[in-house]
Amino acid sequence: MLTLPPAPQPAPKRQVFVGTALVSAAATMLVGGMLAIWSQFRADAPFRESPRRGPIKDWMPKDIVVPEVAANMMLIAFFVVCVMAQWAVWSAKRNDRQHAGMALGMTLLMGLATLNAQLFIWSQMGVDVRGGAFNSMFYAITGVMTFLVIAGLVYTAVATFRYLGRGNSDVPTLSAHALYWYFLTAAFSAVWFVVYVQK
Amino acid sequence: MKNPRRRFLSLAGAAAGLVAVAGCAKDAPQDTWQPAGPNAEMIDNLQRPVFLVAGIVGVIVFAAVAWVVFRYRDRGQAIPEQTHGKPAVEITLTVIPVLILIGVAIPTASTIFDLAKTDDTQMVINVTGQQWWWEYDYPAIGDNAAKYGLSQPIVTSGQLVIPENTKVLLRVTSRDVIHSYWIPKLNGKKDGVPGRVHLLRLEGSKPGIYAGQCTEFCGLSHSYMRMETIVLKRADFDAWVANQLAPYEAPAEGTLAKEGEALYIQQCSRCHQVNGLADAEGNLIVSAPEQYVVSGAAPNLTNLMTRNTFAGASWDLLTQECRDVVWKASADEFGAKYLAGVSADCLNQKDLREWLRNAPEKKPMYVDPTKLQETGGKYRGMPALGLTEDQIDALVAYLLERK
Amino acid sequence: MAIIERPSTEIAVAGGATVGVKPSEALGVFKRPGASNSWRDWIVTVDHKKLGIMYGVAAFVFFIIGGIEALLIRLQLMGPDGKVLSADQYNQMFTMHATTMVFLFVMPMVSAFANYFIPLQIGARDVAFPRINAFGFWCWLFGGIFLNTSWFLGGAADGGWFMYAPNSSTLFSPSHGIDFWVLGLQITGIASLTGAINLIVTVLNMRAPGMKLMRMPIFTWMALVVQFLLLFAMPVITVALFLLSFQREFDATFFDVAAGADPLLWQHLFWIFGHPEVYILILPSFGIVSEVIPVFSKKPLFGYPIVAMSGAAIGFVGWGVWAHHMFASGLGPVSVAVFSMATMAIAVPTGVKIVNWIMTMWGGKLQFTTAMLFAIGLVVQFTIGGLSGVTHSVAPSDTQQTDTYYIVAHFHYVLFGGAIFGLFAGFYYWWPKMFRKQLNEGLGKVNFWLMVVGMNMTFGPMHILGLQGQPRRMGVWTEARAGEGFFNIGFWNMIASIGSFILAVGVLMFIINIVYTHKSKRVPIAPLDPWDARSLEWMTSSPPAEHNFDAIPTVNHLDEFFHRKYAEDPNSHEIKQVASAEEVLADLNSRPDEHIHMPSRSYWPILVALALPIICYGLIYNRLLMAVGAAFLLLTMFGWAMEPSTASDDDFDPPAPGEGGGHTKELAPLG
Amino acid sequence: MMITTSSKLLYGLGAGSLAAGFVWFVANEGQQLGSVMFAFLAVAFIFLGAIASYTRDGHVLSTDTAAHASSAASQKSVGRSLWPFGTAVSAGVTVVGLISSPGIFKVGVALLIAMLGEWMISNWAERASSSNEYNTKVRDYLVHPLELPVAGALLLAVIVLSFSRVFLALSKSVGAIVFAGMGALILFFGALIAVKRQANRRVVGAILGVLLLALAGTGVATALDGEREQLTEAAEEDHFAHRGCTEEKEYSDKKASRAVSMKSSILANVILTEDGQLYAEATGYPGQQSAITIQRSNPSTILFVNESSEARRMVLSYGKVVEDLGDGVERESALEACTSKVEKGGQQAVTVVVPKPSSASDEPFTITVPGVEGAKIDVFVP
């Protein structure tokens, strides 16, 4: 079936995979730095006793309402993206082009859904960035997250194009791509817990 | 091949020499090796042995390098054995620095905690930095009021006056950016950070004038943000307090100074407070620097001529000769010389007039009205007032009476 | 036979069949540029060696710019009440001097060496991601140029390289200088990050057979540690810069005290990055010196594993000491004590290195070439800097010294006397490898001695100035506070200023040396192994071919090259030369590898990098321009992703048979 | 070998970072910045260590061509599978359930088990023999009797539930738009399928699957249209209605809580004791003070701590301001800053900028607690 005797391929050395792992590590520090600042700000906020609910940290302005459903949906979407990305790897390893393509499409779609959820959260909260420490921090941290998600979407798009344009042999890129989405999900889980749940 | 060795030896010598003679500088107002109070002495007692140890280690290292360079230079010897290391040597040479450092660490830690003690405080003074001068206020509470006669708060700037052998605690803060309060002969430095109060112990054991500079970069005129601490004997300090609290004396009618007062009210009192100054209707005038200056404050000029510097202690109010009289006075005479203040003869007319003529030219400040968009039109220093020479004469005459 | 070929496979179509596609038909809207010998080749190259040279040249240009800034500073401070610069210009000058030297000279110069020599030292043909490597270079270069354009656009940043809040907010620094600074550093930060990732993957994944981690040359080791430091430190400064630009561009309130913020937050963030940054600057020079000293001592590095591990230890402990830059900033006594101790702890692994270098020379056969002189210069001068470092790890003493010229003296001994001397050792040592000619030794020694004298004359007196209480970052000093006698500030400022010009002449000698070496016909081509070197980068032609090695060597020793040249006589235990460098190389090349894959040149790295400054200009001046830049970025990234793997004129072996007559195409590897 | 040289190092560094974070936490009295930073550093190191273990330091020899032959990419094709996709969906449903209602959660768990079971059986079946056909048969034989009825029922349930939910939540006009949109979508995909006849049925299936998922998601989202309890309080409090500094009012205003103040920047703590005494603690002053200094023009944060049994607030009075209302009419109003009322043990900070020195005012500047006699601290502004 082959049209030419192939030169021996370089052995699979997982450069892209290891490289993506390093990107993820660096981005962990990015998100971690943001969360560190967030918790520092929050820890330094004074608290007061609420008559009904015990101590309340006066950290989040009281007129801000976090759309939790959207945040939760966003988290779910992240988990789904992960499985989709892994599905793409799985299919590609089995030379199942159609499923791999489909999984990549789904990855892109669900990735966009996370982005959409983030936009929805921003528009719903209507926070003024100049309003204070919480507001500034909220935008900073979600902005960084969004930036990382956009990078992930670009990654997915690239992986998709490459997959479509190439043969079946781009498994290394696909698995590295899945790794990045795993990282994003982990990072968002942390952000979700700290920013949307604990606040 | 001789050169490296000679160089190393000379460097080693220089390092040792530095340690040995560093304490011998004469008339170096900001020398960090001439403590004039217990806090600086604590630091000095720590840093001298540390420098000495560092110097000795340095000499040993340089000697070793010099020996190696001399002894093992290529003289046609055979290629040496390809050894990769000797664990015993390495462990020894690791343990030795560890031991030295432990020796340094223990006194370091105890000094850190000693310098942070605040429970023996006898006097509290608030120190506030702003671009580009220091404000001092003496709150009339606690021991200040009870023991030091500060029945009313005193606000002054540029020169901090403290009584001899008194454990003064400075509460250092800032109105705009980060500054750092540092009088090398009395203690190390401490940053004044907006929104935070940092504590700095200060104690002078000998009357005199101790110079310092703001050491945290604070913007355009950082180089012109200087300060001094004056240590006075207790009696002199009491006299100083009494003078600061004395009521305002308006200039006599018909004098040049009276003209100056009117001009001051018109031109200067917007920002610069003179306590007790009243307008024609007898209403007390309260300056409103918060409307004109970013930092929201300007030096209080009530007793300007009791200080001998102005504009962030950047220039002397005294002429060179008169300044020398104060700075070089013996400890016994110093109080009287300092309390004499600035007389008409001693006034440094040149710098003061230049300042009144065009302050931003003398000391760089952001006062260009065309570039004040970010600050909402507020200045970050004193603008050029466009005074005529006659007006300056009158103002100088008025200010000369602010003693 | 063409040794090099570009990767190629078939394109699969539905049904599992594969077809051959002509180059012009390959996915390939975008063709890759072919080889040429003109300047264009440098624009599109992805060769790590060419990129290394470009890093080096550009960094050296920035070194000269930063040096001129330094000379202006010294001119201003030569006498009391200096009038050379205005206060504003002075503030910009010292800010940009530090920024330029740190981000635009030492870091990229390290990248230059790391790019050029890491693949050679580990026996690899290339870095892991050649295109990303090129992107990193262009990104850094454009970032640096972007940063320096601020000089012509209303003034450079004036907040000091540490850019403490709140002095860096628009209220206190209304010009665009700090915006340029923040965005410029973000761009160069991207370059550092991509470079770090690239080099780590290269070291981890591309080593020659037998090249275990503990057989890697120390320079590679130190560079690896540095890349890890970059990987973790750059995100932190990114966060800080992000917050700052958020504050400046969108009025956020991270550092606004009136809104309840704590200005110390910036200091923590900056120094969490800033302290590892110090080791990012110095460790590669430690690595270079650890290469140079053994070569010219004819001995292996004493205690190799300890030197490697102490490098890693310095890198790690460097994370835990950032607050020693903040002893005066009002931390509690407990933290001050802890950080004071941690800082002292760093002296131990550093001291270990110095001991090991001296022990390497001990019992050796020392040849005082220029490279060796610079290396010894580092050992001595770094010791001075290290010891002065110990003196202000003692926190109470530091409160007297911090923000004075004593600190300036300390870090210049560490960074100029250490890092930069190490880089110069590297220049002289590796020059024949990179450029086929040996720099003139005579001029080199003049260069060395001028730099030693200049450096010690400039920065030595600063110890005195600092201890006499002259603060840093002051545009003017006054006669009234200068003191009298031997320690008069004026005298020592004068000495320091004169020294700085001697230093400048020393650097000039280096340039003269380069020009002389390459212009003069009398300078011969250097021998293959001029220094009798020890590591793999010398086991190939000078300069190395594009594919580095005709045959990838199998590594059996630390100092593999040396062990191929020399052997120990089993009876007399004498070290005897058994083969010349030429013979070793000939032996290696007698069995060349076939089918060597090398990446083709590419347009996209430079284009993608070009988009970033456009976006940043847009952010400062016009949001529309920003959108244009973003669109350009997306387009170029698309081009990058869809680029075919080969240029149309590349060699293939064996020649491709089959339908269409051409070889098939595929996308380039992602990096 | 799992533990390679670099993973050893990286794990070690991870452990070191954890230790450093701990030391920082202890040394800085629980300051979070450094500890969280170190924690993430540790996470990053350990993550990289795991990757290094997994890739064995990435050290596949470049001469190892056998790795190519054995690499996954060159394995022969086997059957396709939708199970990962199904697993994803069920994982999603499970998480939704976790947050919203136990019912959905249970459904999710059931789905998850089913999907994972299917995936595992497929995986097993693929290795049953070298013949794909045989493997498929084995699988179908095992699973079909179970999966078909369950799948059908579930699909129906989800569609019905979701639609009903969406309908219930939508207003009439929005409903029309949604349906117009859905119609357009269906038309679009229909056309697409019609034009491109060879379009893979599975792709179509996938698109429908996505639509289904979106529908389900929207349904769940609308079903959960509510807020967490804690958040509703802020809305209920309606601060503007209560604002004021007197004893009766409960809140100050929205601003008071918005200006988040760092504990590290507290100028003074003002403490109301159980027996109605008011005193101040300020950095640098020994013991309890009855007067404090506030720097003029400086944003200063004062923290009020209520230790009395009543809900109390702190009021800082700093003179009067005279507004010129035109026509010679002037209005005089007191300059005050106050905290919201806090219960026993509560704290509340107020950040204030005092523009005028206290000497400029006829009345002294004070800190008081409305409703507590004699609770007063003198405030001096230089």
Short mmCIF file of N, CA and C in Angstrom, two decimals, chain B residues 153-249:
data_model
loop_
_atom_site.label_atom_id
_atom_site.label_comp_id
_atom_site.label_asym_id
_atom_site.label_seq_id
_atom_site.Cartn_x
_atom_site.Cartn_y
_atom_site.Cartn_z
N PRO B 153 -0.16 68.58 70.06
CA PRO B 153 0.65 67.91 69.04
C PRO B 153 1.54 68.91 68.31
N ILE B 154 2.69 68.45 67.87
CA ILE B 154 3.59 69.29 67.08
C ILE B 154 3.73 68.66 65.71
N VAL B 155 3.67 69.49 64.70
CA VAL B 155 3.89 69.00 63.34
C VAL B 155 5.08 69.73 62.76
N THR B 156 6.05 69.00 62.28
CA THR B 156 7.21 69.65 61.69
C THR B 156 7.68 68.80 60.51
N SER B 157 8.73 69.23 59.86
CA SER B 157 9.18 68.45 58.72
C SER B 157 10.67 68.65 58.51
N GLY B 158 11.27 67.75 57.75
CA GLY B 158 12.68 67.87 57.39
C GLY B 158 13.61 67.44 58.50
N GLN B 159 13.50 68.07 59.66
CA GLN B 159 14.38 67.72 60.76
C GLN B 159 13.58 67.17 61.92
N LEU B 160 13.95 65.97 62.32
CA LEU B 160 13.30 65.33 63.44
C LEU B 160 14.10 65.64 64.70
N VAL B 161 13.42 66.18 65.71
CA VAL B 161 14.12 66.56 66.93
C VAL B 161 13.74 65.59 68.03
N ILE B 162 14.74 64.96 68.64
CA ILE B 162 14.46 64.00 69.71
C ILE B 162 15.37 64.29 70.89
N PRO B 163 14.90 63.95 72.10
CA PRO B 163 15.76 64.15 73.27
C PRO B 163 16.82 63.06 73.37
N GLU B 164 17.90 63.43 74.00
CA GLU B 164 19.04 62.54 74.16
C GLU B 164 18.69 61.32 75.01
N ASN B 165 19.30 60.19 74.70
CA ASN B 165 19.14 58.96 75.48
C ASN B 165 17.68 58.61 75.77
N THR B 166 16.86 58.81 74.79
CA THR B 166 15.44 58.47 74.94
C THR B 166 15.09 57.45 73.87
N LYS B 167 14.40 56.42 74.29
CA LYS B 167 14.02 55.38 73.34
C LYS B 167 12.80 55.86 72.56
N VAL B 168 13.08 56.36 71.38
CA VAL B 168 12.01 56.90 70.54
C VAL B 168 11.57 55.82 69.57
N LEU B 169 10.26 55.70 69.40
CA LEU B 169 9.75 54.76 68.42
C LEU B 169 9.12 55.56 67.29
N LEU B 170 9.65 55.37 66.09
CA LEU B 170 9.05 56.05 64.94
C LEU B 170 8.00 55.14 64.34
N ARG B 171 6.85 55.72 64.06
CA ARG B 171 5.82 54.98 63.32
C ARG B 171 5.87 55.50 61.89
N VAL B 172 6.51 54.73 61.04
CA VAL B 172 6.84 55.23 59.70
C VAL B 172 5.75 54.81 58.71
N THR B 173 5.24 55.78 57.99
CA THR B 173 4.28 55.43 56.94
C THR B 173 4.48 56.41 55.78
N SER B 174 3.59 56.35 54.82
CA SER B 174 3.77 57.19 53.63
C SER B 174 2.41 57.63 53.11
N ARG B 175 2.40 58.74 52.40
CA ARG B 175 1.14 59.22 51.83
C ARG B 175 0.99 58.84 50.37
N ASP B 176 2.07 58.49 49.69
CA ASP B 176 1.92 58.21 48.25
C ASP B 176 2.65 56.95 47.83
N VAL B 177 3.96 57.06 47.62
CA VAL B 177 4.71 55.88 47.20
C VAL B 177 5.55 55.40 48.38
N ILE B 178 6.35 54.38 48.14
CA ILE B 178 7.15 53.84 49.23
C ILE B 178 8.42 54.69 49.42
N HIS B 179 8.66 55.09 50.63
CA HIS B 179 9.89 55.79 50.98
C HIS B 179 10.62 54.96 52.03
N SER B 180 11.80 55.38 52.38
CA SER B 180 12.51 54.64 53.41
C SER B 180 13.25 55.61 54.33
N TYR B 181 13.01 55.44 55.61
CA TYR B 181 13.61 56.37 56.58
C TYR B 181 14.92 55.80 57.08
N TRP B 182 15.98 56.56 56.93
CA TRP B 182 17.30 56.02 57.26
C TRP B 182 18.22 57.10 57.82
N ILE B 183 18.56 56.96 59.08
CA ILE B 183 19.60 57.78 59.69
C ILE B 183 20.72 56.81 60.06
N PRO B 184 21.73 56.67 59.20
CA PRO B 184 22.70 55.58 59.37
C PRO B 184 23.34 55.52 60.75
N LYS B 185 23.57 56.68 61.36
CA LYS B 185 24.28 56.65 62.64
C LYS B 185 23.38 56.27 63.80
N LEU B 186 22.07 56.21 63.56
CA LEU B 186 21.16 55.90 64.66
C LEU B 186 20.50 54.53 64.53
N ASN B 187 20.26 54.09 63.29
CA ASN B 187 19.68 52.76 63.10
C ASN B 187 19.67 52.44 61.62
N GLY B 188 19.32 51.21 61.30
CA GLY B 188 19.15 50.83 59.90
C GLY B 188 17.91 51.50 59.34
N LYS B 189 17.59 51.14 58.10
CA LYS B 189 16.46 51.83 57.45
C LYS B 189 15.17 51.04 57.57
N LYS B 190 14.08 51.76 57.43
CA LYS B 190 12.77 51.11 57.44
C LYS B 190 11.89 51.80 56.40
N ASP B 191 11.23 51.00 55.57
CA ASP B 191 10.40 51.59 54.52
C ASP B 191 9.13 52.19 55.10
N GLY B 192 8.76 53.33 54.55
CA GLY B 192 7.45 53.89 54.84
C GLY B 192 6.54 53.48 53.70
N VAL B 193 5.59 52.62 54.00
CA VAL B 193 4.73 52.08 52.96
C VAL B 193 3.33 52.64 53.15
N PRO B 194 2.72 53.17 52.09
CA PRO B 194 1.38 53.73 52.26
C PRO B 194 0.42 52.67 52.79
N GLY B 195 -0.40 53.06 53.72
CA GLY B 195 -1.39 52.13 54.26
C GLY B 195 -0.84 51.23 55.35
N ARG B 196 0.44 51.28 55.60
CA ARG B 196 1.01 50.43 56.66
C ARG B 196 1.81 51.30 57.61
N VAL B 197 1.91 50.87 58.85
CA VAL B 197 2.75 51.57 59.81
C VAL B 197 3.89 50.64 60.19
N HIS B 198 5.09 51.07 59.94
CA HIS B 198 6.26 50.28 60.33
C HIS B 198 6.98 50.97 61.48
N LEU B 199 7.56 50.16 62.32
CA LEU B 199 8.18 50.71 63.52
C LEU B 199 9.69 50.74 63.39
N LEU B 200 10.26 51.84 63.84
CA LEU B 200 11.71 51.97 63.80
C LEU B 200 12.17 52.59 65.11
N ARG B 201 13.06 51.89 65.80
CA ARG B 201 13.60 52.44 67.05
C ARG B 201 14.69 53.45 66.75
N LEU B 202 14.71 54.52 67.50
CA LEU B 202 15.74 55.53 67.30
C LEU B 202 16.18 56.01 68.67
N GLU B 203 17.47 56.08 68.87
CA GLU B 203 17.95 56.61 70.14
C GLU B 203 19.32 57.23 69.90
N GLY B 204 19.47 58.49 70.28
CA GLY B 204 20.76 59.14 70.12
C GLY B 204 21.44 59.29 71.47
N SER B 205 22.70 58.91 71.52
CA SER B 205 23.35 59.00 72.83
C SER B 205 24.24 60.24 72.95
N LYS B 206 24.26 61.07 71.90
CA LYS B 206 25.09 62.27 71.96
C LYS B 206 24.41 63.39 71.19
N PRO B 207 24.26 64.58 71.77
CA PRO B 207 23.61 65.65 71.02
C PRO B 207 24.34 65.92 69.72
N GLY B 208 23.60 66.23 68.70
CA GLY B 208 24.23 66.48 67.41
C GLY B 208 23.21 66.37 66.30
N ILE B 209 23.73 66.50 65.10
CA ILE B 209 22.85 66.48 63.93
C ILE B 209 23.24 65.28 63.10
N TYR B 210 22.30 64.44 62.79
CA TYR B 210 22.58 63.18 62.11
C TYR B 210 21.83 63.15 60.78
N ALA B 211 22.61 62.95 59.73
CA ALA B 211 22.02 63.07 58.39
C ALA B 211 21.50 61.73 57.89
N GLY B 212 20.56 61.81 57.00
CA GLY B 212 20.05 60.60 56.35
C GLY B 212 19.43 60.96 55.03
N GLN B 213 19.06 59.92 54.31
CA GLN B 213 18.43 60.14 53.02
C GLN B 213 17.34 59.11 52.82
N CYS B 214 16.32 59.49 52.04
CA CYS B 214 15.31 58.51 51.67
C CYS B 214 16.00 57.49 50.79
N THR B 215 15.88 56.20 51.15
CA THR B 215 16.63 55.21 50.40
C THR B 215 15.76 54.27 49.59
N GLU B 216 14.46 54.49 49.56
CA GLU B 216 13.68 53.70 48.63
C GLU B 216 13.31 54.60 47.47
N PHE B 217 13.60 54.14 46.26
CA PHE B 217 13.37 54.98 45.10
C PHE B 217 11.92 55.45 45.08
N CYS B 218 11.73 56.78 45.06
CA CYS B 218 10.38 57.30 45.23
C CYS B 218 10.00 58.27 44.12
N GLY B 219 10.61 58.14 42.98
CA GLY B 219 10.17 58.96 41.86
C GLY B 219 11.16 60.05 41.53
N LEU B 220 10.64 61.04 40.81
CA LEU B 220 11.47 62.03 40.14
C LEU B 220 12.55 62.63 41.04
N SER B 221 12.18 63.17 42.17
CA SER B 221 13.14 63.90 42.98
C SER B 221 13.68 63.08 44.14
N HIS B 222 13.75 61.79 43.94
CA HIS B 222 14.26 60.89 44.98
C HIS B 222 15.59 61.39 45.55
N SER B 223 16.45 61.90 44.68
CA SER B 223 17.77 62.35 45.18
C SER B 223 17.67 63.55 46.10
N TYR B 224 16.56 64.26 46.02
CA TYR B 224 16.41 65.48 46.83
C TYR B 224 15.55 65.24 48.06
N MET B 225 15.39 63.99 48.43
CA MET B 225 14.59 63.71 49.62
C MET B 225 15.54 63.33 50.75
N ARG B 226 15.96 64.35 51.45
CA ARG B 226 16.93 64.12 52.53
C ARG B 226 16.27 64.43 53.86
N MET B 227 16.94 64.06 54.93
CA MET B 227 16.39 64.40 56.24
C MET B 227 17.51 64.37 57.26
N GLU B 228 17.21 64.95 58.41
CA GLU B 228 18.17 64.95 59.50
C GLU B 228 17.44 64.66 60.80
N THR B 229 18.17 64.05 61.69
CA THR B 229 17.63 63.88 63.04
C THR B 229 18.51 64.66 64.00
N ILE B 230 17.87 65.47 64.81
CA ILE B 230 18.59 66.31 65.76
C ILE B 230 18.43 65.70 67.15
N VAL B 231 19.53 65.42 67.79
CA VAL B 231 19.47 64.93 69.17
C VAL B 231 19.82 66.08 70.10
N LEU B 232 18.91 66.38 71.01
CA LEU B 232 19.12 67.49 71.94
C LEU B 232 19.15 66.96 73.37
N LYS B 233 19.89 67.69 74.22
CA LYS B 233 19.80 67.38 75.64
C LYS B 233 18.37 67.63 76.10
N ARG B 234 18.00 66.99 77.20
CA ARG B 234 16.61 67.05 77.63
C ARG B 234 16.14 68.50 77.83
N ALA B 235 16.95 69.32 78.45
CA ALA B 235 16.54 70.70 78.71
C ALA B 235 16.35 71.45 77.40
N ASP B 236 17.28 71.22 76.46
CA ASP B 236 17.15 71.87 75.16
C ASP B 236 15.90 71.39 74.43
N PHE B 237 15.62 70.12 74.60
CA PHE B 237 14.43 69.58 73.95
C PHE B 237 13.17 70.23 74.51
N ASP B 238 13.15 70.39 75.82
CA ASP B 238 11.99 71.04 76.44
C ASP B 238 11.84 72.46 75.90
N ALA B 239 12.97 73.15 75.73
CA ALA B 239 12.91 74.50 75.18
C ALA B 239 12.36 74.47 73.76
N TRP B 240 12.82 73.48 73.02
CA TRP B 240 12.35 73.36 71.64
C TRP B 240 10.84 73.13 71.61
N VAL B 241 10.36 72.25 72.50
CA VAL B 241 8.92 71.96 72.55
C VAL B 241 8.16 73.23 72.90
N ALA B 242 8.65 73.94 73.88
CA ALA B 242 7.94 75.15 74.31
C ALA B 242 7.84 76.14 73.15
N ASN B 243 8.93 76.27 72.41
CA ASN B 243 8.92 77.20 71.28
C ASN B 243 7.93 76.75 70.21
N GLN B 244 7.90 75.45 69.97
CA GLN B 244 7.00 74.94 68.94
C GLN B 244 5.54 75.19 69.32
N LEU B 245 5.27 75.16 70.63
CA LEU B 245 3.88 75.29 71.07
C LEU B 245 3.49 76.74 71.32
N ALA B 246 4.47 77.65 71.20
CA ALA B 246 4.16 79.05 71.48
C ALA B 246 3.14 79.58 70.48
N PRO B 247 2.27 80.50 70.92
CA PRO B 247 1.24 81.01 70.01
C PRO B 247 1.83 81.83 68.87
N TYR B 248 1.02 81.98 67.85
CA TYR B 248 1.43 82.71 66.66
C TYR B 248 1.63 84.18 66.98
N GLU B 249 2.72 84.75 66.45
CA GLU B 249 2.93 86.19 66.62
C GLU B 249 2.86 86.83 65.26
#
